[in-house]
C-alpha cells in the first residue's frame, strides 16, 4: 500500500491505532470506578490502567515522531535515511507487542506510567537512539534552525536522558533511601512530560507556520523566549509534584519559584487573545487549524489549573485527589491529543476539501463538550476528597467514595461520550484517507 | 542568532546536570518517625509493590491511583491487617497470591515509607511564603 511507504506516515498510522486502543481501554477502566466487580477476574484495573496509559503515552510519542519525520521531509525537500527510520519503527513495534503481551498475561514490574517489565525499556531506548541519530543526520542540511527545530532537538535529546534516569531504580543503590528514590522517580516523571511536550509543541508551531504561511515566525524573538522558558521549566519545575514529600527544602523551593515563571505564558495567552480571534475567523473551516484552536483553549484551562496547583498551600488541598487526574488527563487530551490530531489531518489528508463533513463536525464538538464535563466531574470528585481529608472526625474511605458517586457516574458517562466522539473523528479520518488513496 | 541560543542551551543543561547529580549523590536520611525496618529487605519490598501494581489504585504521599486509600502510613496498622487485605481483596482490589516472604518484604517497604513521615495533609503547616512543611 502506498500509505506505508513513507516511514513518517507509518508512524502516524501506528500511533492512530494506539490512540484507538487507548480510549477503548480507558473507557473500560472508567466503568470499574462505579462497578468494582466489572472484569475483575479477567482484566481488572490492574491490567486496564497500564494498557490505557501506555497506549496513550505511545500514541503521543509515535504521532510526534511521525509528525517530525514528515515535517523534516517537507523542510529538507528530501526523504533521506529510510533504513534508519525503518529500524526505528521496527524497534517500537517490537516493544509495543512485547509490552501488551506482558500486560495481557499480568506481567508487570515497572513504575507508574511505565508498568511493563523493565527489559522492554531496552528496545524503546534503542528506538530513541535511532531517532536521535536520524534526526541529527536529517537536520544537518538546515543551516539556520527555526525555533521548532530547537524544540524537537531538545525534546529528543532530553527524552533519552530522562528515560534512562527513569530507570535508575533498577540499581539497588537508588532504592536505598525511599525518599531519594521517590524524588528521582517524580523528577523524571515530571521532566519527561516536558520533553515530549517539546516534540508536540514544536509540531504545533510548524503546522501553524505552514497554515498561516508566515515563514519567519520560527525566528521570532518571542518564540525563542518562550522556548527557553519552557525548557527552563522542563528542567527545574518538577519539584511541585513533591511538596508533601519530606525531602530537602531546596527541591521544594526550586520547584515553587520556577513554576511561578509560567505565569508569563498565562499573560502572553491573554495578550494574544485578539490575534487569535482574527486568526480563527480566517482558518476556522480548515480542520488542522480547528484542532490547534481547541488546543489553545485547553492550554489556557490547564495552565490555569496547573499554576494554582503549583502554589504549595493550594497544592496541599488538591494533591492526592482527582484534581491531579484532571490535570494529567486534561493535558494529555486537551493539549497533546488536540495538537496531534491536527497533525494527523495536516499530514495525512492535506487537501482542504476532504475536511468538511457534518460527521466530523459533530465529532469535533462532541470531543470538546464531553471533555469539559469529564474534567469538571473529576475536579468535583477531587473537591469531595479534599474536604474529606480535612474533616473532623474523618469518615471511612469507602463512605467518602460513596459521596462521589453521582460525579463518578457523570465521569463515566462523559468519558463514554468522549470515547464515541473520538471514535467518530478517527473513523472519519480513516474514511477520507482510504477514499483519497483508492 | 544561532550562537547565543546554543550557549544558553548549554548553560541551562549544565545547571541541570549539576542540580541532578547533587540529588543522585545526596545521602541524607530523611526520616521523621522512629520506625525500625530492615534496609535491605525494604529494597526488595519496593519491587514487590511494583510487580503487583499496587500504585494503580493506591498512593504514596498522594502520588498514584485514586481508587484505594494512600498507603504511606498503613504499616501503623500492622502486618496482619495488610496481609488480610492481600489474601481476601476488597471491592475492586483483587486477591494477591503473594508468598509469605513476598508479604514480609512488602511490609518492610511499607515500614520504610511510614518511617519517612506522614502523608496526611492535616500534618502540614503553611509558612508565610506559601510553602508547606510537615509539622
Coordinates of C-alpha atoms in Angstrom, one line a residue:
Chain A
X1 CA 0.0 0.0 0.0
X2 CA 1.2 3.5 -0.9
X3 CA 0.4 4.8 2.6
X4 CA 3.0 2.8 4.4
X5 CA 5.9 3.6 2.1
X6 CA 6.8 6.7 3.9
X7 CA 8.0 5.8 7.4
X8 CA 6.7 9.1 8.9
X9 CA 3.3 8.2 7.7
X10 CA 3.7 4.7 9.0
X11 CA 4.5 6.2 12.4
X12 CA 1.3 8.3 12.2
X13 CA -0.9 5.4 11.3
X14 CA 0.6 3.2 14.1
X15 CA 0.0 6.0 16.5
X16 CA -3.6 6.3 15.4
X17 CA -4.1 2.6 16.2
X18 CA -2.6 3.1 19.6
X19 CA -4.9 6.1 20.2
X20 CA -8.0 4.0 19.4
X21 CA -6.7 1.3 21.7
X22 CA -6.0 3.8 24.5
X23 CA -9.5 5.3 24.5
X24 CA -11.1 1.9 24.4
X25 CA -9.1 0.6 27.4
X26 CA -9.7 3.9 29.2
X27 CA -13.5 3.6 28.7
X28 CA -13.5 0.0 30.1
X29 CA -11.3 1.1 33.0
X30 CA -13.7 4.0 33.9
X31 CA -16.6 1.6 34.5
X32 CA -14.7 0.0 37.4
X33 CA -14.9 3.2 39.3
X34 CA -18.7 2.6 39.6
X35 CA -18.9 -1.2 39.3
X36 CA -15.8 -2.6 41.1
X37 CA -16.6 -6.2 40.0
X38 CA -16.5 -5.3 36.3
X39 CA -14.0 -7.5 34.5
X40 CA -12.4 -8.1 37.9
X41 CA -11.4 -11.6 37.2
X42 CA -10.1 -11.2 33.7
X43 CA -8.6 -7.7 33.2
X44 CA -9.4 -5.6 36.2
X45 CA -7.9 -2.1 36.7
X46 CA -4.6 -3.7 37.4
X47 CA -4.2 -4.6 33.7
X48 CA -6.5 -2.0 32.1
X49 CA -4.9 1.1 33.6
X50 CA -1.4 0.2 32.3
X51 CA -2.9 -0.7 28.9
X52 CA -4.7 2.6 28.8
X53 CA -1.8 4.7 30.0
X54 CA 0.9 3.0 27.9
X55 CA -1.2 3.2 24.7
X56 CA -1.9 6.9 25.4
X57 CA 1.8 7.6 26.0
X58 CA 2.9 5.7 22.9
X59 CA 0.3 7.4 20.9
X60 CA 1.8 10.8 21.8
X61 CA 5.4 9.6 21.2
X62 CA 4.7 7.9 17.9
X63 CA 2.5 10.6 16.5
X64 CA 5.0 13.2 17.4
X65 CA 7.8 11.1 15.8
X66 CA 5.8 10.7 12.6
X67 CA 5.0 14.4 12.5
X68 CA 8.6 15.3 12.9
X69 CA 9.7 12.9 10.2
X70 CA 7.1 14.3 7.8
X71 CA 8.0 17.9 8.7
X72 CA 11.6 17.2 8.0
X73 CA 10.8 15.7 4.6
X74 CA 9.0 19.0 3.8
X75 CA 11.7 21.2 5.3
X76 CA 14.6 19.5 3.6
X77 CA 12.6 18.6 0.5
X78 CA 14.2 15.1 0.6
X79 CA 13.2 11.7 2.0
X80 CA 16.6 10.6 3.4
X81 CA 17.7 7.7 5.6
X82 CA 14.7 5.3 5.1
X83 CA 16.6 2.4 6.5
X84 CA 17.4 4.0 9.9
X85 CA 13.8 5.1 10.1
X86 CA 12.6 1.6 9.4
X87 CA 14.8 0.2 12.2
X88 CA 13.5 2.9 14.4
X89 CA 9.9 1.9 13.7
X90 CA 10.7 -1.8 13.9
X91 CA 12.1 -1.4 17.4
X92 CA 9.0 0.4 18.5
X93 CA 6.8 -2.4 17.1
X94 CA 8.9 -5.0 19.0
X95 CA 8.5 -3.0 22.2
X96 CA 4.8 -2.5 21.8
X97 CA 4.0 -6.1 21.0
X98 CA 6.1 -7.3 23.9
X99 CA 4.6 -4.8 26.3
X100 CA 0.9 -5.5 25.5
X101 CA 1.6 -9.3 25.6
X102 CA 3.1 -8.8 29.1
X103 CA 0.1 -6.7 30.3
X104 CA -2.4 -9.3 28.9
X105 CA -0.6 -12.0 30.8
X106 CA -0.3 -10.0 34.0
X107 CA 3.4 -9.5 34.0
X108 CA 4.5 -6.1 35.3
X109 CA 7.4 -4.8 37.3
X110 CA 7.8 -1.2 36.2
X111 CA 6.5 2.0 37.7
X112 CA 3.6 4.3 37.2
X113 CA 3.1 5.2 33.5
X114 CA 5.7 2.6 32.6
X115 CA 4.4 -0.6 34.2
X116 CA 5.8 -3.1 31.8
X117 CA 8.8 -5.4 32.8
X118 CA 11.9 -3.1 32.6
X119 CA 13.6 -5.2 29.8
X120 CA 11.2 -3.5 27.3
X121 CA 12.9 -0.3 28.1
X122 CA 15.8 -1.5 26.1
X123 CA 14.0 -1.6 22.6
X124 CA 12.4 1.8 23.5
X125 CA 15.7 3.3 24.5
X126 CA 17.3 1.9 21.3
X127 CA 14.5 3.2 19.2
X128 CA 15.0 6.6 20.7
X129 CA 18.7 6.4 20.0
X130 CA 17.9 5.7 16.3
X131 CA 15.5 8.7 16.3
X132 CA 18.2 10.9 17.7
X133 CA 20.8 9.8 15.1
X134 CA 18.4 10.1 12.2
X135 CA 17.2 13.5 13.4
X136 CA 20.7 14.9 13.5
X137 CA 21.6 13.5 10.1
X138 CA 18.4 14.9 8.6
X139 CA 18.8 18.4 10.1
X140 CA 22.4 18.7 9.1
X141 CA 21.5 20.4 5.9
X142 CA 19.4 23.1 7.6
X143 CA 21.7 26.0 8.3
X144 CA 19.6 28.3 10.4
X145 CA 17.3 26.5 12.8
X146 CA 13.9 27.9 13.4
X147 CA 12.5 27.5 16.9
X148 CA 10.6 24.3 16.2
X149 CA 13.8 22.5 15.2
X150 CA 15.4 23.6 18.5
X151 CA 12.3 22.3 20.3
X152 CA 12.5 19.0 18.6
X153 CA 16.2 18.6 19.2
X154 CA 15.7 19.5 22.9
X155 CA 12.8 17.1 23.3
X156 CA 14.6 14.2 21.6
X157 CA 17.9 14.6 23.5
X158 CA 16.3 15.1 26.9
X159 CA 13.8 12.4 26.4
X160 CA 16.6 9.9 26.1
X161 CA 18.4 11.3 29.1
X162 CA 15.3 11.3 31.3
X163 CA 14.2 7.9 30.1
X164 CA 17.4 6.5 31.4
X165 CA 17.1 8.4 34.7
X166 CA 13.6 6.9 34.9
X167 CA 15.3 3.5 35.2
X168 CA 17.8 4.4 37.9
X169 CA 15.8 2.4 40.4
X170 CA 16.9 -0.8 38.7
X171 CA 20.2 -0.3 40.6
X172 CA 19.8 -1.1 44.3
X173 CA 21.8 2.0 45.2
X174 CA 18.9 4.2 44.2
X175 CA 16.4 2.3 46.2
X176 CA 18.5 2.6 49.4
X177 CA 16.6 5.7 50.6
X178 CA 12.9 5.6 49.9
X179 CA 12.7 9.4 49.8
X180 CA 15.6 9.8 47.4
X181 CA 14.1 7.1 45.1
X182 CA 10.7 8.9 45.2
X183 CA 12.3 12.2 44.4
X184 CA 14.2 10.8 41.4
X185 CA 11.0 9.0 40.2
X186 CA 8.9 12.2 40.2
X187 CA 11.8 14.3 38.9
X188 CA 11.9 12.0 35.9
X189 CA 8.2 11.7 35.6
X190 CA 7.8 15.5 35.6
X191 CA 10.5 16.4 33.1
X192 CA 9.8 13.6 30.7
X193 CA 6.4 15.1 30.1
X194 CA 8.2 18.4 29.4
X195 CA 10.5 16.6 26.9
X196 CA 7.7 15.1 24.8
X197 CA 5.8 18.3 25.1
X198 CA 8.7 19.9 23.3
X199 CA 8.1 17.5 20.4
X200 CA 4.4 18.2 20.3
X201 CA 4.6 22.0 20.7
X202 CA 7.3 22.1 18.0
X203 CA 4.9 20.3 15.7
X204 CA 2.1 22.7 16.5
X205 CA 4.4 25.6 15.8
X206 CA 5.5 24.1 12.4
X207 CA 1.9 23.4 11.4
X208 CA 0.7 26.9 12.3
X209 CA 3.6 28.4 10.4
X210 CA 2.5 26.4 7.3
X211 CA -1.1 27.3 7.7
X212 CA -0.6 31.0 8.1
X213 CA 2.2 31.0 5.5
X214 CA 4.3 33.4 7.5
X215 CA 7.7 31.7 7.2
X216 CA 9.6 34.0 9.6
X217 CA 7.6 33.3 12.7
X218 CA 10.0 30.5 13.5
X219 CA 12.8 33.1 14.1
X220 CA 10.7 35.5 16.2
X221 CA 12.4 36.6 19.4
X222 CA 9.3 35.9 21.4
X223 CA 9.2 32.4 20.1
X224 CA 12.7 31.8 21.4
X225 CA 12.0 33.4 24.7
X226 CA 9.0 31.1 25.3
X227 CA 11.0 28.1 24.1
X228 CA 13.7 28.9 26.8
X229 CA 11.0 29.4 29.4
X230 CA 9.5 26.0 28.7
X231 CA 13.0 24.4 28.6
X232 CA 13.8 26.0 32.0
X233 CA 10.6 24.7 33.4
X234 CA 11.1 21.3 32.0
X235 CA 14.5 21.1 33.7
X236 CA 13.6 22.6 37.1
X237 CA 9.8 22.8 37.8
X238 CA 9.2 19.2 38.7
X239 CA 9.6 19.9 42.5
X240 CA 5.9 20.9 42.5
X241 CA 5.0 17.2 42.5
X242 CA 6.8 16.7 45.7
X243 CA 5.7 19.4 48.1
X244 CA 4.3 16.8 50.5
X245 CA 7.3 14.5 50.3
X246 CA 9.7 15.3 53.2
X247 CA 12.9 15.9 51.3
X248 CA 15.5 18.7 51.0
X249 CA 13.6 22.0 51.1
X250 CA 15.8 23.3 48.2
X251 CA 13.9 20.9 45.9
X252 CA 10.6 22.4 47.1
X253 CA 11.7 26.0 46.7
X254 CA 13.2 25.5 43.3
X255 CA 10.0 23.8 42.1
X256 CA 7.9 26.6 43.5
X257 CA 9.9 29.5 42.2
X258 CA 10.5 28.1 38.8
X259 CA 6.8 27.1 38.4
X260 CA 5.8 30.6 39.1
X261 CA 7.6 31.8 36.0
X262 CA 4.9 30.1 34.0
X263 CA 2.6 33.0 34.7
X264 CA 4.4 34.6 31.8
X265 CA 2.7 32.0 29.5
X266 CA -0.6 32.9 31.1
X267 CA -0.2 36.6 30.5
X268 CA 1.1 36.0 27.0
X269 CA -2.0 34.0 26.0
X270 CA -4.4 36.7 27.3
X271 CA -2.3 39.3 25.5
X272 CA -2.5 37.3 22.2
X273 CA -6.2 36.8 22.5
X274 CA -7.2 39.3 19.9
X275 CA -4.8 38.0 17.3
X276 CA -6.1 34.5 18.0
X277 CA -9.7 35.6 17.3
X278 CA -8.8 37.1 13.9
X279 CA -6.8 34.0 13.0
X280 CA -9.7 31.8 14.0
X281 CA -12.0 33.7 11.7
X282 CA -9.7 33.2 8.8
X283 CA -8.9 29.5 9.2
X284 CA -11.8 28.0 11.3
X285 CA -13.0 25.8 8.4
X286 CA -9.7 24.1 8.0
X287 CA -9.5 21.1 10.2
X288 CA -5.9 21.1 11.4
X289 CA -6.4 24.7 12.4
X290 CA -9.6 23.9 14.3
X291 CA -7.8 21.4 16.5
X292 CA -5.0 23.9 17.1
X293 CA -7.6 26.4 18.2
X294 CA -9.1 23.8 20.6
X295 CA -5.6 23.2 21.9
X296 CA -5.2 26.9 22.6
X297 CA -8.4 26.9 24.7
X298 CA -7.5 23.8 26.6
X299 CA -4.0 25.2 27.2
X300 CA -5.5 28.1 28.9
X301 CA -7.8 25.9 31.0
X302 CA -5.0 23.5 32.0
X303 CA -2.4 26.2 32.6
X304 CA -4.7 28.0 35.0
X305 CA -5.3 24.8 36.9
X306 CA -1.5 23.9 36.9
X307 CA -0.5 27.4 38.1
X308 CA -2.7 27.2 41.1
X309 CA -1.6 23.6 41.9
X310 CA 2.0 24.7 41.9
X311 CA 1.4 27.1 44.8
X312 CA 2.3 24.9 47.8
X313 CA -0.5 25.9 50.1
X314 CA -3.1 25.4 47.4
X315 CA -1.4 22.2 46.4
X316 CA -2.0 20.9 49.9
X317 CA -5.7 20.9 49.2
X318 CA -5.5 19.4 45.7
X319 CA -2.7 16.9 46.0
X320 CA -3.7 13.3 46.4
X321 CA -7.1 13.9 44.8
X322 CA -8.7 13.7 41.4
X323 CA -7.6 17.2 40.6
X324 CA -4.3 15.5 39.7
X325 CA -6.2 13.1 37.4
X326 CA -8.0 16.1 35.8
X327 CA -4.6 17.8 35.3
X328 CA -3.0 14.8 33.8
X329 CA -5.9 13.9 31.5
X330 CA -6.6 17.5 30.7
X331 CA -3.1 18.0 29.4
X332 CA -2.8 14.6 27.5
X333 CA -6.2 15.0 25.9
X334 CA -6.7 18.8 25.7
X335 CA -3.2 19.7 24.7
X336 CA -1.2 16.8 23.3
X337 CA -4.1 14.9 21.6
X338 CA -5.6 18.1 20.1
X339 CA -2.2 19.1 18.5
X340 CA -1.5 15.6 17.3
X341 CA -5.0 15.2 15.7
X342 CA -4.3 18.5 14.0
X343 CA -1.0 16.9 12.8
X344 CA -2.8 13.8 11.5
X345 CA -5.2 15.8 9.5
X346 CA -2.5 18.1 8.3
X347 CA -0.1 15.4 7.1
X348 CA -2.5 12.6 6.1
X349 CA -5.3 14.5 4.3
X350 CA -3.7 17.6 3.1
X351 CA -6.4 18.7 0.7
X352 CA -8.9 21.2 2.2
X353 CA -12.0 19.7 0.6
X354 CA -11.7 16.5 2.5
X355 CA -12.1 18.2 5.8
X356 CA -15.7 19.3 5.7
X357 CA -18.3 16.9 6.9
X358 CA -21.2 17.0 9.3
X359 CA -19.9 13.8 10.8
X360 CA -16.5 15.3 11.6
X361 CA -18.0 18.5 12.9
X362 CA -20.2 16.6 15.3
X363 CA -17.2 14.5 16.5
X364 CA -15.2 17.6 17.0
X365 CA -17.8 19.4 19.1
X366 CA -18.6 16.1 20.9
X367 CA -15.0 15.9 22.0
X368 CA -14.8 19.4 23.3
X369 CA -18.1 19.3 25.3
X370 CA -17.5 15.8 26.7
X371 CA -14.0 16.7 27.7
X372 CA -15.2 19.8 29.6
X373 CA -17.8 17.7 31.5
X374 CA -15.3 15.0 32.1
X375 CA -12.7 17.3 33.6
X376 CA -15.3 19.1 35.7
X377 CA -16.6 15.9 37.2
X378 CA -13.1 14.8 38.0
X379 CA -12.5 18.2 39.7
X380 CA -15.7 17.8 41.7
X381 CA -14.6 14.4 42.8
X382 CA -11.3 15.9 43.8
X383 CA -13.1 18.6 45.8
X384 CA -15.1 16.0 47.7
X385 CA -11.9 14.1 48.6
X386 CA -10.2 17.3 49.7
X387 CA -13.0 18.1 52.1
X388 CA -12.8 14.6 53.5
X389 CA -9.0 15.0 54.1
X390 CA -9.6 17.8 56.5
X391 CA -12.9 16.9 58.1
X392 CA -13.1 16.0 61.8
X393 CA -13.9 13.3 62.6
X394 CA -13.0 11.7 59.3
X395 CA -15.5 9.3 57.7
X396 CA -14.4 6.0 56.3
X397 CA -12.6 5.9 53.0
X398 CA -15.5 3.9 51.5
X399 CA -18.0 6.4 52.7
X400 CA -16.1 9.2 51.1
X401 CA -16.1 7.3 47.8
X402 CA -19.8 6.8 48.2
X403 CA -20.3 10.6 48.4
X404 CA -18.6 10.9 45.0
X405 CA -21.0 8.5 43.3
X406 CA -23.1 10.9 41.3
X407 CA -20.0 12.5 39.9
X408 CA -18.3 9.2 39.3
X409 CA -21.3 8.4 37.2
X410 CA -21.0 11.7 35.3
X411 CA -17.3 10.9 34.8
X412 CA -18.2 7.5 33.2
X413 CA -20.9 9.0 31.0
X414 CA -18.9 11.9 29.7
X415 CA -16.0 9.5 29.3
X416 CA -18.2 7.3 27.1
X417 CA -19.3 10.2 25.0
X418 CA -15.7 11.4 24.7
X419 CA -14.7 7.9 23.6
X420 CA -17.5 7.8 21.0
X421 CA -16.7 11.3 19.7
X422 CA -13.1 10.4 19.3
X423 CA -14.1 7.2 17.5
X424 CA -16.2 9.3 15.2
X425 CA -13.3 11.6 14.3
X426 CA -10.9 8.6 13.9
X427 CA -13.3 6.8 11.6
X428 CA -13.9 10.0 9.6
X429 CA -10.2 10.4 9.2
X430 CA -9.6 6.8 8.2
X431 CA -12.5 7.0 5.7
X432 CA -11.2 10.1 3.9
X433 CA -7.7 8.6 4.0
X434 CA -8.9 5.5 2.1
X435 CA -11.1 7.5 -0.2
X436 CA -8.0 9.5 -1.1
X437 CA -5.8 6.5 -1.7
X438 CA -8.2 4.2 -3.5
Chain B
X1 CA 21.2 34.4 16.5
X2 CA 22.4 30.7 16.5
X3 CA 25.4 31.1 18.8
X4 CA 23.8 32.8 21.8
X5 CA 21.0 30.3 21.6
X6 CA 23.4 27.4 21.7
X7 CA 25.3 28.9 24.6
X8 CA 22.2 29.5 26.6
X9 CA 21.1 25.9 25.8
X10 CA 24.4 24.5 27.1
X11 CA 24.4 26.7 30.2
X12 CA 20.9 25.5 31.2
X13 CA 21.9 21.9 30.5
X14 CA 25.0 22.3 32.7
X15 CA 22.9 23.7 35.5
X16 CA 20.6 20.8 35.2
X17 CA 23.4 18.3 35.4
X18 CA 24.8 19.9 38.5
X19 CA 21.4 20.0 40.2
X20 CA 20.7 16.4 39.2
X21 CA 24.0 15.0 40.3
X22 CA 23.6 16.7 43.7
X23 CA 20.3 14.8 44.0
X24 CA 21.8 11.5 43.0
X25 CA 24.6 11.8 45.5
X26 CA 22.5 13.1 48.4
X27 CA 22.8 10.5 51.2
X28 CA 20.9 12.4 53.9
X29 CA 18.5 10.2 55.8
X30 CA 15.1 11.8 55.6
X31 CA 13.1 10.2 58.4
X32 CA 10.6 11.8 60.7
X33 CA 9.4 8.8 62.7
X34 CA 11.2 6.3 64.9
X35 CA 10.1 3.2 63.0
X36 CA 12.6 0.4 62.6
X37 CA 12.8 -1.6 59.4
X38 CA 15.3 -3.8 57.5
X39 CA 17.1 -1.6 55.0
X40 CA 18.0 -4.5 52.7
X41 CA 14.6 -6.1 52.7
X42 CA 12.7 -2.9 52.0
X43 CA 14.6 -2.6 48.7
X44 CA 13.1 -5.9 47.7
X45 CA 9.7 -4.9 49.0
X46 CA 9.7 -1.9 46.7
X47 CA 10.0 -4.4 43.8
X48 CA 7.1 -6.5 45.1
X49 CA 5.0 -3.3 45.2
X50 CA 5.9 -2.7 41.6
X51 CA 5.4 -6.2 40.3
X52 CA 1.9 -6.2 41.8
X53 CA 1.0 -2.8 40.5
X54 CA -0.3 -1.5 43.9
X55 CA 0.1 2.1 42.6
X56 CA -2.6 1.6 40.1
X57 CA -5.1 2.1 42.9
X58 CA -3.0 3.3 45.9
X59 CA -0.9 6.3 46.5
X60 CA 2.4 7.0 48.4
X61 CA 2.5 10.6 49.5
X62 CA -0.6 11.3 47.4
X63 CA 1.0 10.1 44.2
X64 CA -0.6 7.1 42.4
X65 CA -4.1 6.0 41.5
X66 CA -7.2 7.1 43.4
X67 CA -9.4 4.0 43.7
X68 CA -8.0 3.0 47.0
X69 CA -6.5 4.9 50.0
X70 CA -3.0 6.3 50.5
X71 CA -0.7 3.6 51.9
X72 CA 2.3 5.6 53.1
X73 CA 1.4 5.1 56.7
X74 CA -0.6 1.9 56.6
X75 CA 2.2 0.0 58.3
X76 CA 0.9 1.6 61.5
X77 CA -2.0 -0.9 61.3
X78 CA 0.3 -3.9 61.4
X79 CA 1.4 -6.8 59.3
X80 CA -1.7 -8.9 59.8
X81 CA -4.1 -6.1 58.8
X82 CA -2.3 -5.6 55.5
X83 CA -1.9 -9.3 54.9
X84 CA -5.6 -9.8 55.4
X85 CA -6.4 -7.4 52.6
X86 CA -3.9 -9.1 50.3
X87 CA -5.4 -12.5 51.0
X88 CA -9.1 -11.5 50.7
X89 CA -9.3 -8.5 48.4
X90 CA -12.0 -5.8 48.8
X91 CA -14.2 -4.2 46.2
X92 CA -12.1 -3.8 43.1
X93 CA -8.9 -4.9 44.9
X94 CA -8.1 -8.4 43.7
X95 CA -6.7 -11.3 45.8
X96 CA -2.9 -11.3 45.6
X97 CA -1.3 -14.7 46.0
X98 CA 2.0 -13.5 47.5
X99 CA 4.3 -15.9 49.2
X100 CA 4.9 -15.3 52.8
X101 CA 8.4 -14.0 52.0
X102 CA 7.0 -11.5 49.5
X103 CA 4.4 -10.3 52.0
X104 CA 7.1 -9.8 54.6
X105 CA 9.3 -7.8 52.1
X106 CA 6.4 -5.7 51.1
X107 CA 5.7 -5.0 54.8
X108 CA 9.3 -3.9 55.3
X109 CA 8.9 -1.5 52.4
X110 CA 5.7 -0.1 53.9
X111 CA 7.5 0.3 57.2
X112 CA 10.2 2.3 55.4
X113 CA 7.6 4.6 53.8
X114 CA 6.0 5.0 57.2
X115 CA 9.3 6.0 58.8
X116 CA 9.9 8.7 56.3
X117 CA 7.0 10.9 57.6
X118 CA 3.3 11.4 57.4
X119 CA 1.3 11.7 54.2
X120 CA -1.8 13.1 56.0
X121 CA -2.4 16.7 54.7
X122 CA -3.5 17.6 58.3
X123 CA 0.0 17.2 59.5
X124 CA 1.3 20.1 57.4
X125 CA 1.6 23.8 58.3
X126 CA 1.6 26.7 55.9
X127 CA 4.5 29.1 56.0
X128 CA 4.3 32.9 55.3
X129 CA 5.8 32.4 51.8
X130 CA 3.1 29.9 50.8
X131 CA 5.3 26.9 51.3
X132 CA 4.1 23.9 53.3
X133 CA 6.1 21.8 55.8
X134 CA 5.4 18.8 57.8
X135 CA 4.8 19.6 61.5

